[in-house]
Coordinates of C-alpha atoms in Angstrom, one line a residue:
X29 CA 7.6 -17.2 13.3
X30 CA 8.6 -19.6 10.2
X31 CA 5.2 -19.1 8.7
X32 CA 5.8 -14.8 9.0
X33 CA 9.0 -14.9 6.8
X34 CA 7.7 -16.9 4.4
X35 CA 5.2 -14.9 4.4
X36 CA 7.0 -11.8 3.3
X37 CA 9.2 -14.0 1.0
X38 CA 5.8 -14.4 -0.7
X39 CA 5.4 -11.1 -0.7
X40 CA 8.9 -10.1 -2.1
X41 CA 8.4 -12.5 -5.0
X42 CA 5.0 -10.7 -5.9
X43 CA 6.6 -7.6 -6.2
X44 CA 9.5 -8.8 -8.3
X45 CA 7.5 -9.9 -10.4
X46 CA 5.2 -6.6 -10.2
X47 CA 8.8 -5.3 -11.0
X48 CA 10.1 -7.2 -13.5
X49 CA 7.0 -8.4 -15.5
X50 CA 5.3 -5.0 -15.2
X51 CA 8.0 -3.7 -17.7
X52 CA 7.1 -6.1 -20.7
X53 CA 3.2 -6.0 -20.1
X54 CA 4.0 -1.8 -19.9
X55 CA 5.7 -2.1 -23.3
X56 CA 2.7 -4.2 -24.6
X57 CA 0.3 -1.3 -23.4
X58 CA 2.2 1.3 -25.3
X59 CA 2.5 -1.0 -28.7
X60 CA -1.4 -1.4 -28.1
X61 CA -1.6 2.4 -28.5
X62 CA 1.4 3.0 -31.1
X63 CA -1.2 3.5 -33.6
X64 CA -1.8 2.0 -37.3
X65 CA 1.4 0.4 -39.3
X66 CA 2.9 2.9 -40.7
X67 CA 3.0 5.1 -37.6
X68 CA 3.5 2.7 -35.2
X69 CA 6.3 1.0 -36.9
X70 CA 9.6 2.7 -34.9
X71 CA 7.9 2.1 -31.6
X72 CA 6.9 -1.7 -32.2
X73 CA 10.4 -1.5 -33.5
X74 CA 11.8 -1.1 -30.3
X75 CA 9.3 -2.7 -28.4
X76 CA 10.3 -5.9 -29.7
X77 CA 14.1 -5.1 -29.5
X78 CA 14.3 -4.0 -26.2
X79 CA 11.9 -7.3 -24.6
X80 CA 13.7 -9.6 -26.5
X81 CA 16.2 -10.9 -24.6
X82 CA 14.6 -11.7 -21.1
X83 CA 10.7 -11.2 -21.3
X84 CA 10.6 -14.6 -20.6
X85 CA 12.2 -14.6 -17.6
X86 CA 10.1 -12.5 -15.8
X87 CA 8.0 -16.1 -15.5
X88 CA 10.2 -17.1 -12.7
X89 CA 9.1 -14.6 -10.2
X90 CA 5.1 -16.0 -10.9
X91 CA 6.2 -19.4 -10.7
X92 CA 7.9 -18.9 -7.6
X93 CA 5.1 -17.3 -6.2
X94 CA 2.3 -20.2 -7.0
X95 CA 5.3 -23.3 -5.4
X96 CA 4.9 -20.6 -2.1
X97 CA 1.7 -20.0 -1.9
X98 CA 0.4 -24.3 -2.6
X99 CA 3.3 -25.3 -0.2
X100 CA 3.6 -23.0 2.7
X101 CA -0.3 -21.4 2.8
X102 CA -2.5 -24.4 1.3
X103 CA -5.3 -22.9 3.0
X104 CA -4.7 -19.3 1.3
X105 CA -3.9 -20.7 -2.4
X106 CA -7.5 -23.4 -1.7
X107 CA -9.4 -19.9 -1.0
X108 CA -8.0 -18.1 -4.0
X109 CA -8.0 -20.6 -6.4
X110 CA -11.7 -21.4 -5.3
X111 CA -13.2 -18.1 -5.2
X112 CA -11.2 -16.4 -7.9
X113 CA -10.3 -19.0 -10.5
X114 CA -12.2 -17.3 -13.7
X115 CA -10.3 -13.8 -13.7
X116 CA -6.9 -16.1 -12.7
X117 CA -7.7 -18.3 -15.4
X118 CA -8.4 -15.3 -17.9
X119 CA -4.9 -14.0 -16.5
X120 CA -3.3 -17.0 -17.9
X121 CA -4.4 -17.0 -21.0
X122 CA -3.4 -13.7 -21.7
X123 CA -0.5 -14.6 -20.5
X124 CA -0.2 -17.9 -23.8
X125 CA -1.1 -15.3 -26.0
X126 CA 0.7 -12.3 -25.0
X127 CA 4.3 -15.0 -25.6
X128 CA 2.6 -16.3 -28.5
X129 CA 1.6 -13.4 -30.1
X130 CA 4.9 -11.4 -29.2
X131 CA 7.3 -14.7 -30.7
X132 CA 5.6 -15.2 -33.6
X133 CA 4.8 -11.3 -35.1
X134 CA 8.8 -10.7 -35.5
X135 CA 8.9 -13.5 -38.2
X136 CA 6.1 -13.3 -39.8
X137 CA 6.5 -11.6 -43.4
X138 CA 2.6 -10.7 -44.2
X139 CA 1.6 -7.7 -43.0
X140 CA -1.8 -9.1 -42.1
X141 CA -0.5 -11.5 -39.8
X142 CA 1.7 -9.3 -38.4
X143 CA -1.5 -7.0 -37.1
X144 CA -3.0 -10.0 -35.9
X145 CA -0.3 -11.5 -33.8
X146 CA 0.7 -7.7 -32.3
X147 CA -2.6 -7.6 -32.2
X148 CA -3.2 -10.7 -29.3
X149 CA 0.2 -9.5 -28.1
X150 CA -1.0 -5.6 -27.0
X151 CA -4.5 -6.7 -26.3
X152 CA -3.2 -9.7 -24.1
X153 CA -0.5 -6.9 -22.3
X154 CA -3.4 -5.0 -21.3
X155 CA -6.0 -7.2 -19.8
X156 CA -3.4 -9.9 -18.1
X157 CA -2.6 -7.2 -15.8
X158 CA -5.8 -5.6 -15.2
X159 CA -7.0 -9.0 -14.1
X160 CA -4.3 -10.1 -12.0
X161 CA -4.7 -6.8 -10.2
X162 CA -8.7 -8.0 -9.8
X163 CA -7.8 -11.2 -8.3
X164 CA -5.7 -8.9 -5.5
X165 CA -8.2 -6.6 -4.7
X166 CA -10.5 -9.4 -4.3
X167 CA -8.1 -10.5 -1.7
X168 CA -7.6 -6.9 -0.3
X169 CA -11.7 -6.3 0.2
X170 CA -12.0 -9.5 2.0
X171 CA -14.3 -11.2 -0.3
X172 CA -12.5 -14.3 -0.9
X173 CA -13.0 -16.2 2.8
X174 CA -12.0 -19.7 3.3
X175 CA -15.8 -21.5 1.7
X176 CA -16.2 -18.3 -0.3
X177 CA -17.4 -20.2 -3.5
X178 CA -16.4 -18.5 -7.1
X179 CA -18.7 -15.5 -8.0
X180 CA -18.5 -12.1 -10.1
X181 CA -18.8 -10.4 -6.4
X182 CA -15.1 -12.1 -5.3
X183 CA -13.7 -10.2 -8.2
X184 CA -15.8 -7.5 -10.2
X185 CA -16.3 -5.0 -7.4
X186 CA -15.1 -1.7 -6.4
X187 CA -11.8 -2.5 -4.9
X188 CA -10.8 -5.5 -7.5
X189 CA -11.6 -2.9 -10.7
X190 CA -9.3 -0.3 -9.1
X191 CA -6.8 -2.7 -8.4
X192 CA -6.9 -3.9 -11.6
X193 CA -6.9 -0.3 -13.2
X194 CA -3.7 0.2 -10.8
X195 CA -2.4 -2.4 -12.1
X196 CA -2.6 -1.4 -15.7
X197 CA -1.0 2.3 -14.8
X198 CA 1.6 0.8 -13.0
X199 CA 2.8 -1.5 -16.0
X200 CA 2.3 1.3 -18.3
X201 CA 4.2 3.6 -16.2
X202 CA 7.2 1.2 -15.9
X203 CA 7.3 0.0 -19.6
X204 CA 7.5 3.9 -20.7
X205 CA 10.0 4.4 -18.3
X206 CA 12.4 1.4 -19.4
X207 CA 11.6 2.2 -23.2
X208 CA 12.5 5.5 -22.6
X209 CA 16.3 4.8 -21.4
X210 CA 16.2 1.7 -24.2
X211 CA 15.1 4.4 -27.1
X212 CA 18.3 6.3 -25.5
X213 CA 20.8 3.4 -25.6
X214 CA 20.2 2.2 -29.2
X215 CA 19.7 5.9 -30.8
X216 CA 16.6 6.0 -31.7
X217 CA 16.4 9.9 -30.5
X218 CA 13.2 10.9 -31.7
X219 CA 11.6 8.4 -29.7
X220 CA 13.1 9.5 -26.3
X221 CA 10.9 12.3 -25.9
X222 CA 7.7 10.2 -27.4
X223 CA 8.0 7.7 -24.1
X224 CA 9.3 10.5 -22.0
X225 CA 5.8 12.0 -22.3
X226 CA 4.3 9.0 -21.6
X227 CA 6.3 7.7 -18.7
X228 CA 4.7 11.0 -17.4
X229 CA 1.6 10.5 -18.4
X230 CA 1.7 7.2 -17.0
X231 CA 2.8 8.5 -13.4
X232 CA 0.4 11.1 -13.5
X233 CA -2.4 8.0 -14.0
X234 CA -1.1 6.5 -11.1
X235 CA -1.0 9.5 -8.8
X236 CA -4.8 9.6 -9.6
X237 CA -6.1 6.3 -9.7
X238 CA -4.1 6.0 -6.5
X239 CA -5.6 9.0 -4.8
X240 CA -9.0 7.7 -6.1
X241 CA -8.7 3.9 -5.2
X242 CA -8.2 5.5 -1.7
X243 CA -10.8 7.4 -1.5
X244 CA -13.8 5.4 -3.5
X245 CA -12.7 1.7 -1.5
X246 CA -12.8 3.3 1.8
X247 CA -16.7 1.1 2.6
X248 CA -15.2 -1.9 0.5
X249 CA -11.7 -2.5 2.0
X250 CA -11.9 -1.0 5.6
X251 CA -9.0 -3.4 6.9
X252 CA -6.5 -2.6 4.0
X253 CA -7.3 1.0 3.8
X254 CA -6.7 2.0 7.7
X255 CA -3.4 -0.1 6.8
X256 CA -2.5 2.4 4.1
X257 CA -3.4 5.8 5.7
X258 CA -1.8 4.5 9.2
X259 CA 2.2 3.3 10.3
X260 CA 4.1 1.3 8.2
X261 CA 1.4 1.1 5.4
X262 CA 1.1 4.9 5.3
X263 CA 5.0 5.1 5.3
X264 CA 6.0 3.2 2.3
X265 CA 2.8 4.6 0.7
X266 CA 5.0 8.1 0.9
X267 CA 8.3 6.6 0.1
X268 CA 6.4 5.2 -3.2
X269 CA 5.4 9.0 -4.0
X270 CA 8.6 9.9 -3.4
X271 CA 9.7 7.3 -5.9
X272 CA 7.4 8.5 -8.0
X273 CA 8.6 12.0 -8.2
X274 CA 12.2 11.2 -8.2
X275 CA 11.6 9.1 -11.8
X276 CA 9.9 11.6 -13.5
X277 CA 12.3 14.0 -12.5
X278 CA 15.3 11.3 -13.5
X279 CA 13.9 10.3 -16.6
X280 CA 14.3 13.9 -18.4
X281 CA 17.7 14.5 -16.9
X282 CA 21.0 13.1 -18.3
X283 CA 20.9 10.3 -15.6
X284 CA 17.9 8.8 -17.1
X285 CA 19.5 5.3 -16.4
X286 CA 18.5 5.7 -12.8
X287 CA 15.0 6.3 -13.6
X288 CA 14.6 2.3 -14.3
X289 CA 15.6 1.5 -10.3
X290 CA 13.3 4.5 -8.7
X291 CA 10.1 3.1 -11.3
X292 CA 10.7 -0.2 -9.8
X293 CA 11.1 0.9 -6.6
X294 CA 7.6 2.5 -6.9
X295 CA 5.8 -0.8 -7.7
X296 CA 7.9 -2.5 -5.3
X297 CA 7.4 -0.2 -2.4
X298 CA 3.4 0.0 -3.3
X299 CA 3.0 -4.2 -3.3
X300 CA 5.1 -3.9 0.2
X301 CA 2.3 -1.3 1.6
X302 CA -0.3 -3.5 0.4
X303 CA 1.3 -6.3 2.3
X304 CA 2.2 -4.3 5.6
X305 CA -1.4 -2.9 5.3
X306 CA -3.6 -6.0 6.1
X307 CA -0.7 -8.0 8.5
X308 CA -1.6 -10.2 9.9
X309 CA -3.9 -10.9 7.6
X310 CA -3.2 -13.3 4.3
X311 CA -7.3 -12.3 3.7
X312 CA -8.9 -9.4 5.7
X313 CA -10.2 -10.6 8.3
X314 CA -11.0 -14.2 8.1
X315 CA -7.5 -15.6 7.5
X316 CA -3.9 -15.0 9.2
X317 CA -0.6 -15.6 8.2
X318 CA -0.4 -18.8 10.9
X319 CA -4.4 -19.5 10.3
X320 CA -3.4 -20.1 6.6
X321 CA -0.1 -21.6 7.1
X322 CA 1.1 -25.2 6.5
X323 CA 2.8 -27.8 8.5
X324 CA 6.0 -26.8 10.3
X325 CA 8.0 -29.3 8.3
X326 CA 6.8 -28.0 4.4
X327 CA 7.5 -24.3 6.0
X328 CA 11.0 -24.9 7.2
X329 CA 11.6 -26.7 3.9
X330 CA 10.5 -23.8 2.0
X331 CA 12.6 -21.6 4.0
X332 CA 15.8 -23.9 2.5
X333 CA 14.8 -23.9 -0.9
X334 CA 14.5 -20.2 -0.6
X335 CA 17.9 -20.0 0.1
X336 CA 19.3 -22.2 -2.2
X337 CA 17.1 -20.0 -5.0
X338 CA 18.8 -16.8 -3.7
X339 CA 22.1 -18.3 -4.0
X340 CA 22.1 -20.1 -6.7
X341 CA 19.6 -17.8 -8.9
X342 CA 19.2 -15.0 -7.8
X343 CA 22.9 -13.8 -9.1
X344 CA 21.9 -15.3 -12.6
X345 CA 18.6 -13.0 -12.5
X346 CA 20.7 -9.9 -11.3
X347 CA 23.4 -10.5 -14.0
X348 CA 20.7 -11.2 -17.0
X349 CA 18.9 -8.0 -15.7
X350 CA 22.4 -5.7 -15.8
X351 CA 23.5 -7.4 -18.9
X352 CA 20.6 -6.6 -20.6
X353 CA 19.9 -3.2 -19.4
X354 CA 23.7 -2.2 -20.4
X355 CA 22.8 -3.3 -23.8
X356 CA 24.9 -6.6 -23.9
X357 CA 22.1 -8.7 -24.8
X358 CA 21.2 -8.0 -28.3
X359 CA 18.9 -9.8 -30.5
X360 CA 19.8 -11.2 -33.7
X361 CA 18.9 -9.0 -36.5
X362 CA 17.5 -10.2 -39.8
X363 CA 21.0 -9.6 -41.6
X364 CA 22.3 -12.2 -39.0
X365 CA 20.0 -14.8 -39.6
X366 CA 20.5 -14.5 -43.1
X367 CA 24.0 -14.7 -42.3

């Protein structure tokens, strides 16, 4: 029983951090695709001054979620780590240069480091994603047993690209989504409509990759597939849909502010049907929940600290988050610096 809820505490800090993080690596995708300089300048603009304040505290969620996995499931985080280590490892790279490149292209005054730095910054947003998404549908097909040793099969196959594709939509959809309210709340009108269209654009890539990830993984990911098209996993599947239409309806309405809670409700409810899809499984089929768990002393420990987190942190996270998204958090502006 101890092992099962800290089970799906593992699974509620993946999808905050699906949540959270997916906005800033979303906003990265889109300043990827802004276009050249000149172009490109209003929405880098407000890019960089809507993820100022708390892009790096989206961290906490992944942090979180590696102390969980190494402490309650050693087994599970020995089989990942193992089998998947080279598109992890690329994940975290992108991860030092996506901060990097992001915190140093604000104050850089040559325009040709400038490109370089948003450069590693949009690039990084794209692939970090895309490969963390790999690494889970390595998981999901079942290619990463316990003495699975580390090979392009655990991770460059059907399921893993479509994960990772999903991955990339997802983020893409929620960063257009959020930029679309922020382009609202600091005035910049002519860019409401210009993420409006792509917060669609980016739903409708989900609606299709999704359809198509069911339908192509089918021989790949038999387990997690009957979980998704049958009970619970079929259920939140729908609610996710339902989400899904609900933002893109929000988002061109005068209540656009409610548009950030359904988008995060739609990554949120799709990593909870990938979780309730292969129960009790932490790797289809070779590893359960209580296969995979640790000793009954780490687990009830974890179970306190978890506590303790959500009442000591988790109010912080919840007022940086409504502080920032009622535009209370504001980044210095040159004129203050100089100041």
């Amino acid at each position: 029983m101890t092992a099962t809820v800290v089970a799906w505490i593992l699974l509620a800090a993946i999808a905050a951090y699906a949540g959270g993080g997916g906005v800033d690596y979303g906003a990265g995708f889109w300043d990827l695709l802004a276009g050249g300089a000149e172009r490109g300048a209003r929405p880098r603009r407000l890019i960089d001054h809507a993820m100022a304040p708390v892009w790096e505290v989206n961290n906490v969620w992944l942090v979180f979620v590696l102390v969980v996995m190494w402490t309650g499931f050693p087994v599970f985080f020995q089989t990942v780590f193992t089998a998947l280590w080279l598109p992890l490892a690329l994940a975290v790279v992108g991860m030092v240069l996506r901060g990097a490149g992001f915190a140093l292209r604000k104050p850089t005054r040559r325009l040709a480091e400038r490109r370089v730095y948003g450069a590693v910054f949009a690039v990084a947003s794209l692939l970090t994603p895309f490969f963390l998404g790999a690494a889970l549908g390595g998981v999901a097909s079942g290619r990463v047993a316990p003495g699975t040793t580390a090979s392009a099969d655990a991770w460059a196959n059907t399921t893993s690209i479509m994960a990772g594709l999903l991955a990339v939509a997802a983020t893409a959809f929620l960063g257009a989504v959020f930029l679309t309210v922020d382009a609202r709340r600091f005035g910049a009108h002519d860019l409401v409509g210009y993420f409006r269209l792509r917060a669609r654009i980016g739903a409708a890539a989900l609606v299709v990759l999704g359809v198509t990830g069911l339908t192509v993984t089918d021989p790949h990911a038999t387990y997690v597939h009957h979980g998704l098209t049958h009970g619970a996993g079929l259920v939140l599947v729908l609610l996710a849909v339902a989400a899904l239409a609900a933002t893109t309806w929000l988002v061109a309405g005068p209540a656009a502010g409610w548009a950030r809670y359904t988008s995060v409700a739609v990554v949120v409810l799709l990593v909870a049907a990938w979780g309730a899809a292969q129960r009790p499984y932490l790797v289809p089929t070779s590893l359960t929940v209580q296969q995979a768990a640790g000793a009954t002393a780490p687990l009830r420990w974890m179970l306190i600290v978890a506590a303790v987190s959500l009442v000591l942190i988790g109010p912080a996270l919840v007022v940086l988050y409504r502080l920032d998204t009622h535009g209370v958090l504001e980044p210095l502006t040159d004129e203050d610096v100089s100041r």
